[in-house]
């Protein structure tokens, strides 16, 4: 069951290419739609936390995703900022990110920030910076270098050499059997080698399945296509955040620092929420 769960939660079926810390949308062929994938994830949530009433079930499905969970931190105390909801005097439901320390112990001065404002601002900054020609080129170069290193350090070559030696051993035993030399030791050795052969073939298959070959041009093309999304689309915002963002720090003066998941001296930027209008 755990294997099936892993398959159904694998974002590669959405066309996402993962290698190390780099994630590229449309980097591999898509198999299922975003809507179907999201529906499967909702089912997992509902099955894991079965609500006790129809009202609870409704809230479980309709509660919005806080896309910055685990990535947004308080710039004042560095605690995580967690998603919370609140009801206004008019009965309207509003969503915020709140400093966990401030919420629990009131020892931090960081104020809550509206979910819509911070998520839209972060997504817009990611799109502007990470999808620029310069950074796309940088990410592509980093990914190719990472792939080359992974291939060089892959155990596939060692497994294949060992497999060749095992195949040679099996061949020699088969020659002995054909010559009429059949003993319990010969049979046992043949079974051992055949078992080792199957084991090595499985290891080679597993090692190769973790290596996805991609060219620099393919990387650049995939990242360039990423520009076609609409910033008002919450799913597009989520994809930008999931793909590029490592961490975001929000301070009392509304200054904002974003740190991205590619390794380079250009992997962070500074901005301010005041430059974004909440519509």
mmCIF file of C-alpha atoms in Angstrom:
data_model
loop_
_atom_site.group_PDB
_atom_site.id
_atom_site.type_symbol
_atom_site.label_atom_id
_atom_site.label_comp_id
_atom_site.label_asym_id
_atom_site.label_seq_id
_atom_site.Cartn_x
_atom_site.Cartn_y
_atom_site.Cartn_z
ATOM 1 C CA UNK A 1 0.000 0.000 0.000
ATOM 2 C CA UNK A 2 2.882 2.357 0.790
ATOM 3 C CA UNK A 3 4.298 1.727 -2.705
ATOM 4 C CA UNK A 4 0.959 2.611 -4.315
ATOM 5 C CA UNK A 5 0.699 5.736 -2.151
ATOM 6 C CA UNK A 6 4.198 6.806 -3.268
ATOM 7 C CA UNK A 7 3.225 6.399 -6.923
ATOM 8 C CA UNK A 8 -0.009 8.370 -6.524
ATOM 9 C CA UNK A 9 1.837 11.215 -4.754
ATOM 10 C CA UNK A 10 4.733 11.398 -7.251
ATOM 11 C CA UNK A 11 4.733 14.833 -8.913
ATOM 12 C CA UNK A 12 6.705 13.473 -11.871
ATOM 13 C CA UNK A 13 3.327 12.381 -13.270
ATOM 14 C CA UNK A 14 2.522 16.111 -13.547
ATOM 15 C CA UNK A 15 5.504 16.541 -15.851
ATOM 16 C CA UNK A 16 7.877 17.759 -13.129
ATOM 17 C CA UNK A 17 11.541 16.841 -13.576
ATOM 18 C CA UNK A 18 13.407 16.488 -10.250
ATOM 19 C CA UNK A 19 17.161 16.330 -9.922
ATOM 20 C CA UNK A 20 18.767 17.139 -6.585
ATOM 21 C CA UNK A 21 17.451 20.521 -5.478
ATOM 22 C CA UNK A 22 16.352 21.464 -9.000
ATOM 23 C CA UNK A 23 12.726 21.044 -10.058
ATOM 24 C CA UNK A 24 11.609 21.853 -13.594
ATOM 25 C CA UNK A 25 7.970 21.886 -14.635
ATOM 26 C CA UNK A 26 7.270 20.223 -18.006
ATOM 27 C CA UNK A 27 10.752 18.678 -17.850
ATOM 28 C CA UNK A 28 9.336 15.190 -18.509
ATOM 29 C CA UNK A 29 6.152 14.042 -20.276
ATOM 30 C CA UNK A 30 2.981 14.741 -18.286
ATOM 31 C CA UNK A 31 0.750 11.742 -17.534
ATOM 32 C CA UNK A 32 -2.136 13.198 -15.506
ATOM 33 C CA UNK A 33 -3.804 16.604 -15.119
ATOM 34 C CA UNK A 34 -3.323 18.965 -12.165
ATOM 35 C CA UNK A 35 -6.998 18.579 -11.237
ATOM 36 C CA UNK A 36 -6.787 14.784 -11.068
ATOM 37 C CA UNK A 37 -3.577 14.913 -9.030
ATOM 38 C CA UNK A 38 -5.094 17.396 -6.563
ATOM 39 C CA UNK A 39 -8.216 15.227 -6.222
ATOM 40 C CA UNK A 40 -6.063 12.210 -5.353
ATOM 41 C CA UNK A 41 -4.194 14.217 -2.696
ATOM 42 C CA UNK A 42 -7.508 15.362 -1.176
ATOM 43 C CA UNK A 43 -8.633 11.758 -0.959
ATOM 44 C CA UNK A 44 -5.439 10.867 0.898
ATOM 45 C CA UNK A 45 -6.069 13.675 3.387
ATOM 46 C CA UNK A 46 -9.675 12.624 3.920
ATOM 47 C CA UNK A 47 -8.736 8.982 4.401
ATOM 48 C CA UNK A 48 -5.978 9.821 6.871
ATOM 49 C CA UNK A 49 -8.066 12.259 8.922
ATOM 50 C CA UNK A 50 -11.642 11.052 8.590
ATOM 51 C CA UNK A 51 -13.946 13.891 9.697
ATOM 52 C CA UNK A 52 -16.527 13.173 12.361
ATOM 53 C CA UNK A 53 -19.315 15.127 10.687
ATOM 54 C CA UNK A 54 -20.435 16.321 7.231
ATOM 55 C CA UNK A 55 -19.487 19.870 8.270
ATOM 56 C CA UNK A 56 -15.950 18.798 9.088
ATOM 57 C CA UNK A 57 -15.685 16.958 5.765
ATOM 58 C CA UNK A 58 -16.730 20.130 3.916
ATOM 59 C CA UNK A 59 -14.082 22.212 5.701
ATOM 60 C CA UNK A 60 -11.400 19.616 4.947
ATOM 61 C CA UNK A 61 -11.983 19.882 1.217
ATOM 62 C CA UNK A 62 -12.582 23.621 0.889
ATOM 63 C CA UNK A 63 -9.893 24.965 3.254
ATOM 64 C CA UNK A 64 -7.343 26.736 1.005
ATOM 65 C CA UNK A 65 -3.770 25.535 0.724
ATOM 66 C CA UNK A 66 -1.141 27.726 2.363
ATOM 67 C CA UNK A 67 1.498 27.446 -0.341
ATOM 68 C CA UNK A 68 4.257 29.071 1.737
ATOM 69 C CA UNK A 69 3.969 26.635 4.632
ATOM 70 C CA UNK A 70 7.460 25.489 5.624
ATOM 71 C CA UNK A 71 9.060 28.195 3.484
ATOM 72 C CA UNK A 72 7.913 31.492 5.036
ATOM 73 C CA UNK A 73 9.721 32.616 8.184
ATOM 74 C CA UNK A 74 9.504 35.578 10.530
ATOM 75 C CA UNK A 75 12.364 37.951 9.786
ATOM 76 C CA UNK A 76 12.381 39.163 13.398
ATOM 77 C CA UNK A 77 12.768 35.835 15.263
ATOM 78 C CA UNK A 78 13.177 33.345 12.355
ATOM 79 C CA UNK A 79 10.247 31.215 13.537
ATOM 80 C CA UNK A 80 8.018 29.645 10.873
ATOM 81 C CA UNK A 81 4.980 31.663 9.817
ATOM 82 C CA UNK A 82 1.976 29.363 9.871
ATOM 83 C CA UNK A 83 -1.379 29.593 8.114
ATOM 84 C CA UNK A 84 -4.342 30.669 10.234
ATOM 85 C CA UNK A 85 -7.899 31.810 9.549
ATOM 86 C CA UNK A 86 -10.108 34.372 11.240
ATOM 87 C CA UNK A 87 -13.669 35.666 10.960
ATOM 88 C CA UNK A 88 -14.366 39.391 10.707
ATOM 89 C CA UNK A 89 -17.284 41.218 12.369
ATOM 90 C CA UNK A 90 -19.213 40.818 9.117
ATOM 91 C CA UNK A 91 -18.759 37.050 9.243
ATOM 92 C CA UNK A 92 -16.288 36.930 6.360
ATOM 93 C CA UNK A 93 -13.473 34.400 6.641
ATOM 94 C CA UNK A 94 -9.926 35.721 6.135
ATOM 95 C CA UNK A 95 -6.605 33.882 5.911
ATOM 96 C CA UNK A 96 -3.216 34.944 7.235
ATOM 97 C CA UNK A 97 0.331 33.813 7.902
ATOM 98 C CA UNK A 98 1.198 34.308 11.566
ATOM 99 C CA UNK A 99 4.580 34.114 13.358
ATOM 100 C CA UNK A 100 4.477 30.888 15.362
ATOM 101 C CA UNK A 101 6.417 32.384 18.277
ATOM 102 C CA UNK A 102 4.202 35.479 18.424
ATOM 103 C CA UNK A 103 1.102 33.312 18.317
ATOM 104 C CA UNK A 104 2.230 30.898 21.047
ATOM 105 C CA UNK A 105 4.244 33.028 23.487
ATOM 106 C CA UNK A 106 3.669 36.633 22.319
ATOM 107 C CA UNK A 107 7.416 37.259 22.610
ATOM 108 C CA UNK A 108 7.781 38.406 18.991
ATOM 109 C CA UNK A 109 6.430 41.670 17.550
ATOM 110 C CA UNK A 110 5.803 40.386 14.015
ATOM 111 C CA UNK A 111 2.317 41.129 12.759
ATOM 112 C CA UNK A 112 0.267 38.717 10.694
ATOM 113 C CA UNK A 113 0.235 39.123 6.916
ATOM 114 C CA UNK A 114 -2.647 38.343 4.586
ATOM 115 C CA UNK A 115 -2.263 35.068 2.720
ATOM 116 C CA UNK A 116 -3.311 36.506 -0.647
ATOM 117 C CA UNK A 117 -0.875 39.424 -0.412
ATOM 118 C CA UNK A 118 2.253 37.514 0.547
ATOM 119 C CA UNK A 119 1.676 34.564 -1.794
ATOM 120 C CA UNK A 120 0.992 36.799 -4.784
ATOM 121 C CA UNK A 121 3.996 38.999 -3.997
ATOM 122 C CA UNK A 122 6.361 36.051 -3.596
ATOM 123 C CA UNK A 123 5.116 34.409 -6.807
ATOM 124 C CA UNK A 124 5.492 37.674 -8.746
ATOM 125 C CA UNK A 125 9.052 38.155 -7.506
ATOM 126 C CA UNK A 126 9.934 34.554 -8.385
ATOM 127 C CA UNK A 127 8.527 34.932 -11.907
ATOM 128 C CA UNK A 128 10.346 38.225 -12.465
ATOM 129 C CA UNK A 129 13.713 37.020 -11.193
ATOM 130 C CA UNK A 130 13.956 33.264 -11.693
ATOM 131 C CA UNK A 131 12.396 33.287 -15.156
ATOM 132 C CA UNK A 132 14.716 35.989 -16.493
ATOM 133 C CA UNK A 133 17.037 34.919 -19.321
ATOM 134 C CA UNK A 134 20.093 35.244 -17.074
ATOM 135 C CA UNK A 135 18.784 33.017 -14.273
ATOM 136 C CA UNK A 136 17.295 30.453 -16.658
ATOM 137 C CA UNK A 137 20.729 30.125 -18.242
ATOM 138 C CA UNK A 138 22.296 29.787 -14.791
ATOM 139 C CA UNK A 139 19.847 27.101 -13.635
ATOM 140 C CA UNK A 140 20.334 25.134 -16.864
ATOM 141 C CA UNK A 141 24.121 25.194 -16.453
ATOM 142 C CA UNK A 142 23.888 24.150 -12.813
ATOM 143 C CA UNK A 143 21.527 21.287 -13.660
ATOM 144 C CA UNK A 144 23.747 19.953 -16.448
ATOM 145 C CA UNK A 145 26.777 20.094 -14.158
ATOM 146 C CA UNK A 146 24.831 18.278 -11.450
ATOM 147 C CA UNK A 147 23.721 15.595 -13.926
ATOM 148 C CA UNK A 148 27.281 15.084 -15.158
ATOM 149 C CA UNK A 149 28.556 14.655 -11.614
ATOM 150 C CA UNK A 150 25.735 12.243 -10.795
ATOM 151 C CA UNK A 151 26.532 10.112 -13.842
ATOM 152 C CA UNK A 152 30.225 10.057 -12.992
ATOM 153 C CA UNK A 153 29.481 8.978 -9.420
ATOM 154 C CA UNK A 154 26.795 6.491 -10.381
ATOM 155 C CA UNK A 155 27.432 2.840 -9.370
ATOM 156 C CA UNK A 156 26.031 1.620 -12.695
ATOM 157 C CA UNK A 157 29.509 1.024 -14.136
ATOM 158 C CA UNK A 158 30.590 -1.045 -11.134
ATOM 159 C CA UNK A 159 27.377 -3.073 -11.231
ATOM 160 C CA UNK A 160 27.790 -3.739 -14.953
ATOM 161 C CA UNK A 161 31.400 -4.918 -14.472
ATOM 162 C CA UNK A 162 30.305 -7.229 -11.685
ATOM 163 C CA UNK A 163 27.413 -8.476 -13.816
ATOM 164 C CA UNK A 164 29.811 -9.306 -16.647
ATOM 165 C CA UNK A 165 31.960 -11.353 -14.253
ATOM 166 C CA UNK A 166 28.890 -13.201 -12.977
ATOM 167 C CA UNK A 167 27.727 -13.910 -16.538
ATOM 168 C CA UNK A 168 31.180 -15.311 -17.335
ATOM 169 C CA UNK A 169 30.984 -17.567 -14.275
ATOM 170 C CA UNK A 170 27.561 -18.860 -15.321
ATOM 171 C CA UNK A 171 28.879 -19.526 -18.822
ATOM 172 C CA UNK A 172 31.814 -21.546 -17.462
ATOM 173 C CA UNK A 173 29.558 -23.645 -15.249
ATOM 174 C CA UNK A 174 27.192 -24.292 -18.169
ATOM 175 C CA UNK A 175 30.174 -25.526 -20.211
ATOM 176 C CA UNK A 176 31.109 -27.857 -17.370
ATOM 177 C CA UNK A 177 27.557 -29.185 -17.202
ATOM 178 C CA UNK A 178 27.516 -29.726 -20.962
ATOM 179 C CA UNK A 179 30.752 -31.713 -20.561
ATOM 180 C CA UNK A 180 29.026 -33.979 -18.050
ATOM 181 C CA UNK A 181 30.466 -32.442 -14.877
ATOM 182 C CA UNK A 182 27.391 -32.246 -12.642
ATOM 183 C CA UNK A 183 27.856 -32.217 -8.871
ATOM 184 C CA UNK A 184 25.867 -30.741 -5.934
ATOM 185 C CA UNK A 185 28.552 -28.059 -5.639
ATOM 186 C CA UNK A 186 28.179 -27.178 -9.325
ATOM 187 C CA UNK A 187 24.411 -26.865 -8.995
ATOM 188 C CA UNK A 188 24.645 -24.748 -5.841
ATOM 189 C CA UNK A 189 27.202 -22.443 -7.422
ATOM 190 C CA UNK A 190 25.028 -22.015 -10.491
ATOM 191 C CA UNK A 191 22.035 -21.089 -8.332
ATOM 192 C CA UNK A 192 24.159 -18.578 -6.387
ATOM 193 C CA UNK A 193 25.393 -16.933 -9.576
ATOM 194 C CA UNK A 194 21.920 -16.789 -11.104
ATOM 195 C CA UNK A 195 20.595 -15.166 -7.907
ATOM 196 C CA UNK A 196 23.471 -12.667 -7.963
ATOM 197 C CA UNK A 197 22.782 -11.956 -11.628
ATOM 198 C CA UNK A 198 19.139 -11.140 -10.917
ATOM 199 C CA UNK A 199 20.160 -8.940 -7.975
ATOM 200 C CA UNK A 200 22.664 -6.973 -10.067
ATOM 201 C CA UNK A 201 20.189 -6.480 -12.901
ATOM 202 C CA UNK A 202 17.691 -5.043 -10.406
ATOM 203 C CA UNK A 203 20.349 -2.696 -8.987
ATOM 204 C CA UNK A 204 21.311 -1.485 -12.459
ATOM 205 C CA UNK A 205 17.686 -0.858 -13.366
ATOM 206 C CA UNK A 206 17.097 1.037 -10.123
ATOM 207 C CA UNK A 207 20.247 3.151 -10.512
ATOM 208 C CA UNK A 208 19.461 4.050 -14.124
ATOM 209 C CA UNK A 209 15.860 4.954 -13.274
ATOM 210 C CA UNK A 210 17.165 7.683 -10.936
ATOM 211 C CA UNK A 211 19.193 9.312 -13.723
ATOM 212 C CA UNK A 212 17.188 11.464 -16.134
ATOM 213 C CA UNK A 213 19.218 12.734 -19.043
ATOM 214 C CA UNK A 214 18.353 16.245 -20.149
ATOM 215 C CA UNK A 215 20.162 18.723 -22.382
ATOM 216 C CA UNK A 216 20.826 22.367 -21.630
ATOM 217 C CA UNK A 217 18.540 23.402 -24.499
ATOM 218 C CA UNK A 218 15.738 21.238 -23.082
ATOM 219 C CA UNK A 219 16.162 22.864 -19.678
ATOM 220 C CA UNK A 220 16.068 26.365 -21.139
ATOM 221 C CA UNK A 221 13.021 25.547 -23.262
ATOM 222 C CA UNK A 222 11.148 24.076 -20.297
ATOM 223 C CA UNK A 223 11.891 27.009 -18.018
ATOM 224 C CA UNK A 224 11.021 29.516 -20.739
ATOM 225 C CA UNK A 225 7.617 27.865 -21.186
ATOM 226 C CA UNK A 226 7.082 28.408 -17.475
ATOM 227 C CA UNK A 227 6.660 32.130 -18.244
ATOM 228 C CA UNK A 228 3.291 31.474 -19.875
ATOM 229 C CA UNK A 229 1.412 31.160 -16.576
ATOM 230 C CA UNK A 230 -0.971 33.752 -15.149
ATOM 231 C CA UNK A 231 0.092 35.217 -11.818
ATOM 232 C CA UNK A 232 -3.540 35.443 -10.699
ATOM 233 C CA UNK A 233 -3.797 31.654 -10.982
ATOM 234 C CA UNK A 234 -3.235 30.145 -7.514
ATOM 235 C CA UNK A 235 -1.986 26.863 -8.981
ATOM 236 C CA UNK A 236 0.601 28.739 -11.036
ATOM 237 C CA UNK A 237 1.688 30.604 -7.911
ATOM 238 C CA UNK A 238 2.052 27.275 -6.128
ATOM 239 C CA UNK A 239 4.171 25.839 -8.945
ATOM 240 C CA UNK A 240 6.500 28.842 -8.859
ATOM 241 C CA UNK A 241 6.880 28.543 -5.095
ATOM 242 C CA UNK A 242 7.400 24.765 -5.139
ATOM 243 C CA UNK A 243 9.870 24.891 -8.025
ATOM 244 C CA UNK A 244 12.166 27.739 -7.054
ATOM 245 C CA UNK A 245 11.706 28.914 -3.459
ATOM 246 C CA UNK A 246 13.828 27.605 -0.612
ATOM 247 C CA UNK A 247 12.850 30.185 2.031
ATOM 248 C CA UNK A 248 11.271 33.629 2.453
ATOM 249 C CA UNK A 249 11.828 36.009 5.385
ATOM 250 C CA UNK A 250 9.333 38.774 6.173
ATOM 251 C CA UNK A 251 10.223 41.639 8.538
ATOM 252 C CA UNK A 252 8.192 44.220 10.475
ATOM 253 C CA UNK A 253 9.029 46.977 7.986
ATOM 254 C CA UNK A 254 7.579 44.728 5.249
ATOM 255 C CA UNK A 255 11.007 44.057 3.763
ATOM 256 C CA UNK A 256 11.157 40.631 2.199
ATOM 257 C CA UNK A 257 14.095 38.350 1.451
ATOM 258 C CA UNK A 258 13.717 35.378 -0.881
ATOM 259 C CA UNK A 259 16.248 32.549 -1.034
ATOM 260 C CA UNK A 260 16.090 30.192 -4.022
ATOM 261 C CA UNK A 261 17.004 26.521 -4.256
ATOM 262 C CA UNK A 262 19.839 26.778 -6.776
ATOM 263 C CA UNK A 263 23.384 27.123 -5.445
ATOM 264 C CA UNK A 264 25.024 30.361 -6.520
ATOM 265 C CA UNK A 265 25.811 33.847 -5.262
ATOM 266 C CA UNK A 266 22.701 34.998 -7.167
ATOM 267 C CA UNK A 267 20.318 32.726 -5.263
ATOM 268 C CA UNK A 268 18.600 35.453 -3.189
ATOM 269 C CA UNK A 269 16.885 38.814 -3.649
ATOM 270 C CA UNK A 270 15.461 41.561 -1.406
ATOM 271 C CA UNK A 271 12.204 43.410 -1.936
ATOM 272 C CA UNK A 272 9.342 45.009 0.013
ATOM 273 C CA UNK A 273 5.654 44.189 0.323
ATOM 274 C CA UNK A 274 4.810 47.887 0.127
ATOM 275 C CA UNK A 275 5.579 47.759 -3.592
ATOM 276 C CA UNK A 276 2.659 45.380 -4.136
ATOM 277 C CA UNK A 277 -0.944 46.510 -4.239
ATOM 278 C CA UNK A 278 -3.505 44.118 -2.815
ATOM 279 C CA UNK A 279 -6.335 43.818 -5.297
#
